[in-house]
Coordinates of C-alpha atoms in Angstrom, one line a residue:
M1 CA 0.0 0.1 -0.1
N2 CA 1.2 3.4 -0.8
N3 CA 1.4 5.7 2.3
E4 CA 2.3 8.7 0.3
R5 CA 0.5 11.8 1.1
F6 CA 0.8 14.8 -1.0
L7 CA 0.8 18.7 -0.6
I8 CA -0.7 20.7 -3.7
S9 CA 0.8 24.5 -3.9
Y10 CA -1.5 26.7 -5.5
H11 CA -1.5 30.5 -6.4
I12 CA -4.6 31.9 -7.2
R13 CA -5.1 35.4 -9.0
L14 CA -7.7 37.6 -7.4
Q15 CA -8.7 40.5 -9.6
G16 CA -8.0 44.0 -7.8
K17 CA -7.3 44.7 -3.9
V18 CA -8.5 42.0 -1.5
D19 CA -8.9 43.8 1.9
R20 CA -6.6 42.2 4.3
G21 CA -9.6 41.7 7.1
L22 CA -10.6 38.9 3.9
A23 CA -7.5 36.9 4.8
S24 CA -9.4 35.4 7.9
W25 CA -11.9 33.3 5.9
L26 CA -8.7 32.0 4.0
P27 CA -6.6 31.1 6.6
E28 CA -4.8 28.2 4.5
L29 CA -3.1 30.8 1.9
S30 CA -1.0 33.7 2.5
L31 CA -2.3 36.7 0.7
T32 CA 0.2 38.9 -1.2
E33 CA -0.4 42.5 -3.7
E34 CA 0.4 42.6 -7.1
M35 CA 2.1 45.6 -8.8
D36 CA -0.3 45.2 -11.4
G37 CA -3.2 46.0 -8.7
N38 CA -4.4 42.6 -8.3
T39 CA -4.4 40.0 -5.4
L40 CA -2.1 36.8 -4.7
L41 CA -3.5 33.8 -2.9
D42 CA -0.7 31.7 -2.2
G43 CA -0.4 28.0 -0.2
E44 CA -0.7 24.2 0.1
L45 CA -4.1 22.8 -0.2
P46 CA -3.9 18.4 0.9
D47 CA -6.4 17.8 -1.7
Q48 CA -9.1 19.2 -4.6
A49 CA -11.5 19.0 -2.3
A50 CA -9.7 21.8 -0.5
L51 CA -9.1 23.5 -3.1
L52 CA -12.9 23.5 -3.6
G53 CA -13.7 24.9 -0.4
V54 CA -10.9 27.7 -1.0
L55 CA -12.9 28.6 -4.7
F56 CA -16.3 27.9 -2.7
R57 CA -15.4 31.4 -0.2
I58 CA -13.7 33.6 -2.7
H59 CA -17.1 33.0 -4.9
N60 CA -19.0 33.5 -1.3
L61 CA -17.0 37.0 -1.3
N62 CA -17.9 37.9 -4.6
L63 CA -14.6 38.0 -5.8
Q64 CA -13.1 37.2 -9.2
I65 CA -10.8 34.4 -10.2
L66 CA -8.0 35.5 -12.8
S67 CA -6.4 32.4 -13.1
V68 CA -5.8 28.9 -10.5
E69 CA -1.9 27.3 -10.5
I70 CA -0.6 24.4 -9.2
R71 CA 2.5 24.6 -8.5
N72 CA 5.2 21.0 -7.8
P73 CA 3.8 18.6 -5.1
K74 CA 5.1 17.9 -2.0
V75 CA 5.0 14.4 -1.0
L76 CA 4.7 13.6 3.1
E77 CA 5.5 10.2 3.9
A78 CA 3.8 8.2 6.8
P79 CA 6.4 7.1 9.0
H80 CA 6.4 3.1 9.0
G81 CA 3.5 1.4 10.0
T82 CA 0.8 3.4 9.4
V83 CA -1.6 4.6 7.2
Q84 CA -2.4 7.9 6.1
N85 CA -5.9 8.9 5.0
G86 CA -6.8 10.8 2.4

């Protein structure tokens, strides 16, 4: 059985500047204002369900998504003799 889990790094670009107070709605991501006036959300998520949760929250905040980029996944190995679900 494969005991590997992955964390996938995502870059999500949003149109315009996002109020830093909204960052509490997206604690798993860091918020950076870009030079072009848009906002970059950056962080690692364990799976697509977590990504969909983030995208749903962004939608509920009435923010416009410009792009979603997947970066290199990180492999998290489970200690020998344990099985990780997920």
